[in-house]
């Protein structure tokens, strides 16, 4: 399916209306559309609605090897997916516009060190935590750059990484049910403000209809400290120094408004989770039978035994289990401290808990 181009009459009408200082949605030139922020059940899942532009963000992490140039720092990568159902013009999974948004996010968030990457180091030069931010454009109605930037910052501020413990050469990564996850160290909050130009008129947060008649646009990323993080110029429009200064002032003011909205949304979600009790880790009695088995694998990792539960074990207190070996059967009891004592097995099978990747919480 091909994109239907805007008719000449529509372009002439929009151009004449915008030059008179009017906008089709009855906004002023410096006004943003309504911004709605919602969160998913897991940490790092956020959905941002900018007018009718909808972006879904998800943050995940895994243990990986660090860069040889920065052995004591974690990594942060972005992946932008412009869904085909969001707009007809996004007819492929990888477009030039998605590359532009990805590079803009990298320069705005990654290169300005929004996240303290040194706090993501587990063992210097060997193991670090790599963060991945997946952004999916679900519905497109203009200004996808600002919507993606807001969604990325909201998801990173909302995400909590799992706790880990280093004991010599052994690294243990705890799940959210064993230990409470740790929030990321966010040093500052940069937000992009996209400003379109139609003749001599300035249009903040342009819609898809306004983008079709714009001469160009500029995206300016500023933080709450009134610092300019990044400037991207698109469309080939020429800007004077006075116009650039004016756009930076507008971006700084809009960043303050959006940052306060993000902070308020995060506080409301924290209050709702605390009220519903979903912000606390699950106790031992709330774990499933397989999760209790996995915990025994972690506590008894040195022995590496293959554990199988007999059919008659149904008690939630999990007082005893049956360990089957190839040539013998032995019962091991838990003493209540989480430590399992047993003899050295005759066979050493591979345990399913020894993995280095895990999904985001």
GROMACS .gro file of C-alpha atoms in nm:
model
  361
    1UNK     CA    1   0.000   0.000   0.000
    2UNK     CA    2   0.143   0.336  -0.105
    3UNK     CA    3   0.116   0.667   0.072
    4UNK     CA    4  -0.147   0.903  -0.062
    5UNK     CA    5   0.021   1.241  -0.129
    6UNK     CA    6  -0.133   1.561   0.005
    7UNK     CA    7  -0.336   1.743  -0.257
    8UNK     CA    8  -0.233   2.084  -0.388
    9UNK     CA    9  -0.547   2.248  -0.250
   10UNK     CA   10  -0.480   2.107   0.098
   11UNK     CA   11  -0.121   2.232   0.093
   12UNK     CA   12  -0.228   2.579  -0.018
   13UNK     CA   13  -0.495   2.592   0.251
   14UNK     CA   14  -0.259   2.478   0.528
   15UNK     CA   15   0.012   2.720   0.415
   16UNK     CA   16  -0.226   3.017   0.412
   17UNK     CA   17  -0.369   2.926   0.752
   18UNK     CA   18  -0.027   2.879   0.914
   19UNK     CA   19   0.103   3.208   0.777
   20UNK     CA   20  -0.190   3.384   0.942
   21UNK     CA   21  -0.089   3.242   1.281
   22UNK     CA   22  -0.361   2.975   1.299
   23UNK     CA   23  -0.324   2.599   1.332
   24UNK     CA   24  -0.570   2.326   1.228
   25UNK     CA   25  -0.602   2.192   1.586
   26UNK     CA   26  -0.661   2.540   1.737
   27UNK     CA   27  -0.327   2.553   1.918
   28UNK     CA   28  -0.100   2.851   1.953
   29UNK     CA   29   0.235   2.846   1.780
   30UNK     CA   30   0.429   2.757   2.097
   31UNK     CA   31   0.187   2.500   2.241
   32UNK     CA   32   0.243   2.125   2.272
   33UNK     CA   33  -0.030   1.872   2.228
   34UNK     CA   34  -0.153   1.681   2.533
   35UNK     CA   35   0.104   1.434   2.669
   36UNK     CA   36  -0.019   1.119   2.845
   37UNK     CA   37   0.224   0.878   3.014
   38UNK     CA   38   0.129   0.528   3.127
   39UNK     CA   39   0.334   0.239   3.265
   40UNK     CA   40   0.320  -0.137   3.221
   41UNK     CA   41   0.329  -0.403   3.493
   42UNK     CA   42   0.706  -0.450   3.461
   43UNK     CA   43   0.984  -0.205   3.533
   44UNK     CA   44   1.092  -0.010   3.227
   45UNK     CA   45   0.768  -0.049   3.030
   46UNK     CA   46   0.617   0.287   2.934
   47UNK     CA   47   0.378   0.422   2.674
   48UNK     CA   48   0.373   0.788   2.571
   49UNK     CA   49   0.087   0.950   2.383
   50UNK     CA   50   0.173   1.286   2.224
   51UNK     CA   51  -0.153   1.396   2.069
   52UNK     CA   52  -0.229   1.094   1.852
   53UNK     CA   53   0.136   0.989   1.819
   54UNK     CA   54   0.183   0.680   2.031
   55UNK     CA   55   0.522   0.530   2.125
   56UNK     CA   56   0.585   0.215   2.329
   57UNK     CA   57   0.919   0.191   2.513
   58UNK     CA   58   1.074  -0.113   2.679
   59UNK     CA   59   1.407  -0.134   2.861
   60UNK     CA   60   1.584  -0.467   2.906
   61UNK     CA   61   1.930  -0.565   3.024
   62UNK     CA   62   2.175  -0.852   3.008
   63UNK     CA   63   2.525  -0.936   3.125
   64UNK     CA   64   2.786  -0.896   2.854
   65UNK     CA   65   3.153  -0.817   2.804
   66UNK     CA   66   3.257  -0.450   2.819
   67UNK     CA   67   3.422  -0.249   2.547
   68UNK     CA   68   3.802  -0.279   2.549
   69UNK     CA   69   3.827   0.100   2.546
   70UNK     CA   70   3.601   0.140   2.854
   71UNK     CA   71   3.636  -0.180   3.055
   72UNK     CA   72   3.466  -0.046   3.368
   73UNK     CA   73   3.152   0.098   3.206
   74UNK     CA   74   2.827  -0.061   3.095
   75UNK     CA   75   2.667  -0.011   2.756
   76UNK     CA   76   2.347   0.155   2.636
   77UNK     CA   77   2.194   0.090   2.294
   78UNK     CA   78   1.876   0.206   2.123
   79UNK     CA   79   1.655   0.037   1.867
   80UNK     CA   80   1.374   0.230   1.698
   81UNK     CA   81   1.104   0.040   1.510
   82UNK     CA   82   0.867   0.247   1.298
   83UNK     CA   83   0.574   0.011   1.273
   84UNK     CA   84   0.399  -0.022   0.938
   85UNK     CA   85   0.062   0.015   1.106
   86UNK     CA   86   0.156   0.358   1.242
   87UNK     CA   87   0.172   0.523   0.899
   88UNK     CA   88   0.166   0.415   0.537
   89UNK     CA   89   0.497   0.584   0.457
   90UNK     CA   90   0.682   0.352   0.695
   91UNK     CA   91   0.660   0.056   0.459
   92UNK     CA   92   0.982  -0.112   0.575
   93UNK     CA   93   1.127  -0.210   0.911
   94UNK     CA   94   1.441   0.001   0.862
   95UNK     CA   95   1.400   0.353   0.723
   96UNK     CA   96   1.618   0.662   0.709
   97UNK     CA   97   1.392   0.834   0.959
   98UNK     CA   98   1.441   0.555   1.215
   99UNK     CA   99   1.817   0.593   1.173
  100UNK     CA  100   1.784   0.968   1.235
  101UNK     CA  101   1.586   0.908   1.556
  102UNK     CA  102   1.833   0.643   1.675
  103UNK     CA  103   2.135   0.867   1.623
  104UNK     CA  104   1.956   1.160   1.786
  105UNK     CA  105   1.880   0.950   2.095
  106UNK     CA  106   2.238   0.826   2.114
  107UNK     CA  107   2.376   1.180   2.104
  108UNK     CA  108   2.111   1.318   2.338
  109UNK     CA  109   2.106   1.042   2.602
  110UNK     CA  110   2.411   0.821   2.561
  111UNK     CA  111   2.684   1.070   2.474
  112UNK     CA  112   2.567   1.325   2.733
  113UNK     CA  113   2.598   1.051   3.000
  114UNK     CA  114   2.242   1.057   3.124
  115UNK     CA  115   2.298   0.712   3.278
  116UNK     CA  116   2.590   0.649   3.510
  117UNK     CA  117   2.743   0.364   3.312
  118UNK     CA  118   3.010   0.298   3.576
  119UNK     CA  119   2.736   0.179   3.813
  120UNK     CA  120   2.656  -0.094   3.557
  121UNK     CA  121   2.999  -0.256   3.595
  122UNK     CA  122   3.003  -0.597   3.765
  123UNK     CA  123   3.368  -0.701   3.720
  124UNK     CA  124   3.597  -0.451   3.550
  125UNK     CA  125   3.716  -0.579   3.214
  126UNK     CA  126   3.505  -0.894   3.231
  127UNK     CA  127   3.133  -0.846   3.297
  128UNK     CA  128   2.906  -0.542   3.273
  129UNK     CA  129   2.534  -0.480   3.232
  130UNK     CA  130   2.419  -0.379   2.885
  131UNK     CA  131   2.096  -0.180   2.861
  132UNK     CA  132   1.876  -0.195   2.554
  133UNK     CA  133   1.594   0.051   2.485
  134UNK     CA  134   1.338  -0.068   2.228
  135UNK     CA  135   1.105   0.199   2.093
  136UNK     CA  136   0.806   0.108   1.876
  137UNK     CA  137   0.599   0.371   1.699
  138UNK     CA  138   0.243   0.243   1.718
  139UNK     CA  139   0.058   0.544   1.577
  140UNK     CA  140   0.200   0.838   1.387
  141UNK     CA  141   0.044   1.185   1.383
  142UNK     CA  142   0.358   1.398   1.362
  143UNK     CA  143   0.664   1.479   1.577
  144UNK     CA  144   0.786   1.125   1.635
  145UNK     CA  145   1.125   1.257   1.752
  146UNK     CA  146   0.993   1.420   2.068
  147UNK     CA  147   0.760   1.129   2.142
  148UNK     CA  148   1.047   0.877   2.117
  149UNK     CA  149   1.278   1.091   2.333
  150UNK     CA  150   1.014   1.133   2.603
  151UNK     CA  151   0.933   0.761   2.596
  152UNK     CA  152   1.303   0.666   2.622
  153UNK     CA  153   1.364   0.896   2.919
  154UNK     CA  154   1.048   0.780   3.097
  155UNK     CA  155   1.137   0.413   3.049
  156UNK     CA  156   1.496   0.461   3.168
  157UNK     CA  157   1.381   0.656   3.474
  158UNK     CA  158   1.124   0.385   3.552
  159UNK     CA  159   1.352   0.085   3.493
  160UNK     CA  160   1.516  -0.108   3.776
  161UNK     CA  161   1.804  -0.346   3.713
  162UNK     CA  162   1.843  -0.672   3.907
  163UNK     CA  163   2.074  -0.687   4.205
  164UNK     CA  164   2.397  -0.889   4.168
  165UNK     CA  165   2.655  -1.028   4.409
  166UNK     CA  166   3.022  -1.090   4.332
  167UNK     CA  167   3.193  -1.354   4.545
  168UNK     CA  168   3.539  -1.417   4.409
  169UNK     CA  169   3.498  -1.553   4.059
  170UNK     CA  170   3.130  -1.635   4.111
  171UNK     CA  171   2.865  -1.383   4.001
  172UNK     CA  172   2.507  -1.427   4.124
  173UNK     CA  173   2.227  -1.228   3.964
  174UNK     CA  174   1.914  -1.218   4.179
  175UNK     CA  175   1.565  -1.207   4.039
  176UNK     CA  176   1.308  -0.949   4.144
  177UNK     CA  177   1.143  -1.207   4.371
  178UNK     CA  178   1.463  -1.269   4.565
  179UNK     CA  179   1.595  -0.915   4.603
  180UNK     CA  180   1.444  -0.579   4.524
  181UNK     CA  181   1.575  -0.439   4.193
  182UNK     CA  182   1.793  -0.127   4.190
  183UNK     CA  183   1.687   0.185   3.995
  184UNK     CA  184   1.927   0.333   3.742
  185UNK     CA  185   2.138   0.636   3.828
  186UNK     CA  186   1.990   0.910   3.606
  187UNK     CA  187   2.217   1.215   3.620
  188UNK     CA  188   2.003   1.460   3.421
  189UNK     CA  189   1.688   1.465   3.209
  190UNK     CA  190   1.730   1.589   2.849
  191UNK     CA  191   1.418   1.640   2.638
  192UNK     CA  192   1.404   1.726   2.269
  193UNK     CA  193   1.179   2.003   2.139
  194UNK     CA  194   1.104   1.994   1.766
  195UNK     CA  195   1.021   2.329   1.605
  196UNK     CA  196   0.896   2.353   1.246
  197UNK     CA  197   0.923   2.648   1.011
  198UNK     CA  198   0.665   2.750   0.757
  199UNK     CA  199   0.782   3.073   0.603
  200UNK     CA  200   0.847   3.308   0.894
  201UNK     CA  201   0.615   3.122   1.132
  202UNK     CA  202   0.739   2.896   1.412
  203UNK     CA  203   0.544   2.577   1.488
  204UNK     CA  204   0.622   2.388   1.808
  205UNK     CA  205   0.528   2.018   1.802
  206UNK     CA  206   0.412   2.001   1.438
  207UNK     CA  207   0.151   1.746   1.333
  208UNK     CA  208   0.177   1.523   1.028
  209UNK     CA  209  -0.034   1.768   0.825
  210UNK     CA  210   0.192   2.058   0.921
  211UNK     CA  211   0.502   1.853   0.842
  212UNK     CA  212   0.383   1.811   0.484
  213UNK     CA  213   0.403   2.189   0.421
  214UNK     CA  214   0.700   2.280   0.644
  215UNK     CA  215   1.019   2.422   0.498
  216UNK     CA  216   1.229   2.247   0.762
  217UNK     CA  217   1.261   2.185   1.132
  218UNK     CA  218   1.509   2.189   1.418
  219UNK     CA  219   1.521   1.953   1.719
  220UNK     CA  220   1.693   2.099   2.023
  221UNK     CA  221   1.765   1.882   2.328
  222UNK     CA  222   1.798   2.066   2.659
  223UNK     CA  223   1.790   1.949   3.020
  224UNK     CA  224   1.644   2.091   3.339
  225UNK     CA  225   1.969   2.279   3.407
  226UNK     CA  226   1.912   2.492   3.092
  227UNK     CA  227   2.202   2.318   2.916
  228UNK     CA  228   2.190   2.249   2.543
  229UNK     CA  229   2.270   1.881   2.482
  230UNK     CA  230   2.220   1.846   2.107
  231UNK     CA  231   2.084   2.035   1.805
  232UNK     CA  232   1.965   1.861   1.490
  233UNK     CA  233   1.865   2.057   1.180
  234UNK     CA  234   1.644   1.888   0.922
  235UNK     CA  235   1.489   1.993   0.594
  236UNK     CA  236   1.767   2.224   0.474
  237UNK     CA  237   1.622   2.543   0.622
  238UNK     CA  238   1.860   2.831   0.698
  239UNK     CA  239   1.850   2.975   1.051
  240UNK     CA  240   1.982   3.310   1.169
  241UNK     CA  241   2.166   3.339   1.503
  242UNK     CA  242   1.875   3.529   1.656
  243UNK     CA  243   1.631   3.259   1.546
  244UNK     CA  244   1.852   2.985   1.691
  245UNK     CA  245   1.866   3.171   2.023
  246UNK     CA  246   1.489   3.206   2.024
  247UNK     CA  247   1.439   2.835   1.951
  248UNK     CA  248   1.678   2.742   2.234
  249UNK     CA  249   1.480   2.955   2.478
  250UNK     CA  250   1.156   2.789   2.369
  251UNK     CA  251   1.313   2.444   2.404
  252UNK     CA  252   1.439   2.523   2.754
  253UNK     CA  253   1.093   2.634   2.869
  254UNK     CA  254   0.921   2.330   2.721
  255UNK     CA  255   1.179   2.099   2.879
  256UNK     CA  256   1.090   2.232   3.223
  257UNK     CA  257   0.720   2.164   3.163
  258UNK     CA  258   0.771   1.812   3.025
  259UNK     CA  259   1.024   1.721   3.296
  260UNK     CA  260   0.779   1.816   3.569
  261UNK     CA  261   0.514   1.602   3.397
  262UNK     CA  262   0.753   1.303   3.383
  263UNK     CA  263   0.847   1.343   3.750
  264UNK     CA  264   0.482   1.363   3.851
  265UNK     CA  265   0.395   1.051   3.647
  266UNK     CA  266   0.679   0.854   3.807
  267UNK     CA  267   0.568   0.957   4.154
  268UNK     CA  268   0.209   0.858   4.083
  269UNK     CA  269   0.317   0.518   3.954
  270UNK     CA  270   0.538   0.465   4.260
  271UNK     CA  271   0.249   0.553   4.489
  272UNK     CA  272   0.010   0.321   4.304
  273UNK     CA  273   0.256   0.031   4.314
  274UNK     CA  274   0.320   0.083   4.683
  275UNK     CA  275  -0.052   0.095   4.750
  276UNK     CA  276  -0.116  -0.227   4.558
  277UNK     CA  277   0.193  -0.399   4.703
  278UNK     CA  278   0.357  -0.472   4.365
  279UNK     CA  279   0.675  -0.278   4.451
  280UNK     CA  280   0.803  -0.537   4.701
  281UNK     CA  281   0.983  -0.865   4.624
  282UNK     CA  282   0.793  -1.188   4.666
  283UNK     CA  283   0.854  -1.398   4.979
  284UNK     CA  284   0.962  -1.762   4.979
  285UNK     CA  285   0.606  -1.886   5.026
  286UNK     CA  286   0.490  -1.696   4.716
  287UNK     CA  287   0.743  -1.865   4.488
  288UNK     CA  288   0.638  -2.141   4.256
  289UNK     CA  289   0.782  -2.490   4.286
  290UNK     CA  290   1.015  -2.441   3.990
  291UNK     CA  291   1.139  -2.107   4.129
  292UNK     CA  292   1.222  -2.277   4.458
  293UNK     CA  293   1.417  -2.538   4.264
  294UNK     CA  294   1.606  -2.262   4.085
  295UNK     CA  295   1.692  -2.107   4.419
  296UNK     CA  296   1.836  -2.438   4.535
  297UNK     CA  297   2.045  -2.452   4.219
  298UNK     CA  298   2.192  -2.111   4.303
  299UNK     CA  299   2.262  -2.194   4.668
  300UNK     CA  300   2.416  -2.530   4.579
  301UNK     CA  301   2.591  -2.424   4.259
  302UNK     CA  302   2.924  -2.578   4.351
  303UNK     CA  303   2.782  -2.931   4.359
  304UNK     CA  304   2.580  -2.887   4.035
  305UNK     CA  305   2.322  -3.157   4.101
  306UNK     CA  306   2.033  -3.242   3.880
  307UNK     CA  307   1.719  -3.199   4.086
  308UNK     CA  308   1.385  -3.354   4.008
  309UNK     CA  309   1.080  -3.326   4.227
  310UNK     CA  310   0.873  -3.635   4.295
  311UNK     CA  311   0.502  -3.624   4.219
  312UNK     CA  312   0.401  -3.642   4.585
  313UNK     CA  313   0.582  -3.318   4.679
  314UNK     CA  314   0.312  -3.049   4.692
  315UNK     CA  315   0.384  -2.866   5.018
  316UNK     CA  316   0.441  -2.490   4.971
  317UNK     CA  317   0.690  -2.480   5.260
  318UNK     CA  318   0.926  -2.691   5.050
  319UNK     CA  319   1.078  -2.880   5.347
  320UNK     CA  320   1.233  -3.165   5.144
  321UNK     CA  321   1.302  -3.266   4.787
  322UNK     CA  322   1.415  -3.579   4.610
  323UNK     CA  323   1.737  -3.576   4.410
  324UNK     CA  324   1.767  -3.851   4.153
  325UNK     CA  325   2.104  -3.956   4.023
  326UNK     CA  326   2.177  -4.209   3.758
  327UNK     CA  327   2.247  -4.489   4.006
  328UNK     CA  328   2.114  -4.371   4.344
  329UNK     CA  329   1.835  -4.174   4.513
  330UNK     CA  330   1.904  -3.942   4.804
  331UNK     CA  331   1.680  -3.706   5.003
  332UNK     CA  332   1.815  -3.364   5.091
  333UNK     CA  333   1.649  -3.142   5.352
  334UNK     CA  334   1.660  -2.767   5.380
  335UNK     CA  335   1.756  -2.636   5.724
  336UNK     CA  336   1.552  -2.313   5.690
  337UNK     CA  337   1.849  -2.091   5.609
  338UNK     CA  338   1.839  -2.152   5.236
  339UNK     CA  339   2.155  -2.371   5.246
  340UNK     CA  340   2.123  -2.729   5.126
  341UNK     CA  341   2.368  -2.986   5.258
  342UNK     CA  342   2.437  -3.310   5.072
  343UNK     CA  343   2.716  -3.541   4.966
  344UNK     CA  344   2.918  -3.504   4.650
  345UNK     CA  345   2.727  -3.656   4.357
  346UNK     CA  346   2.870  -3.913   4.125
  347UNK     CA  347   2.759  -3.728   3.811
  348UNK     CA  348   2.782  -3.357   3.732
  349UNK     CA  349   2.509  -3.257   3.488
  350UNK     CA  350   2.471  -2.904   3.354
  351UNK     CA  351   2.240  -2.680   3.556
  352UNK     CA  352   1.984  -2.461   3.378
  353UNK     CA  353   2.047  -2.163   3.613
  354UNK     CA  354   2.396  -2.088   3.475
  355UNK     CA  355   2.305  -1.825   3.221
  356UNK     CA  356   2.424  -1.474   3.162
  357UNK     CA  357   2.118  -1.318   2.997
  358UNK     CA  358   1.794  -1.220   3.161
  359UNK     CA  359   1.494  -1.009   3.059
  360UNK     CA  360   1.414  -0.668   3.197
  361UNK     CA  361   1.190  -0.632   3.498
   0.00000   0.00000   0.00000
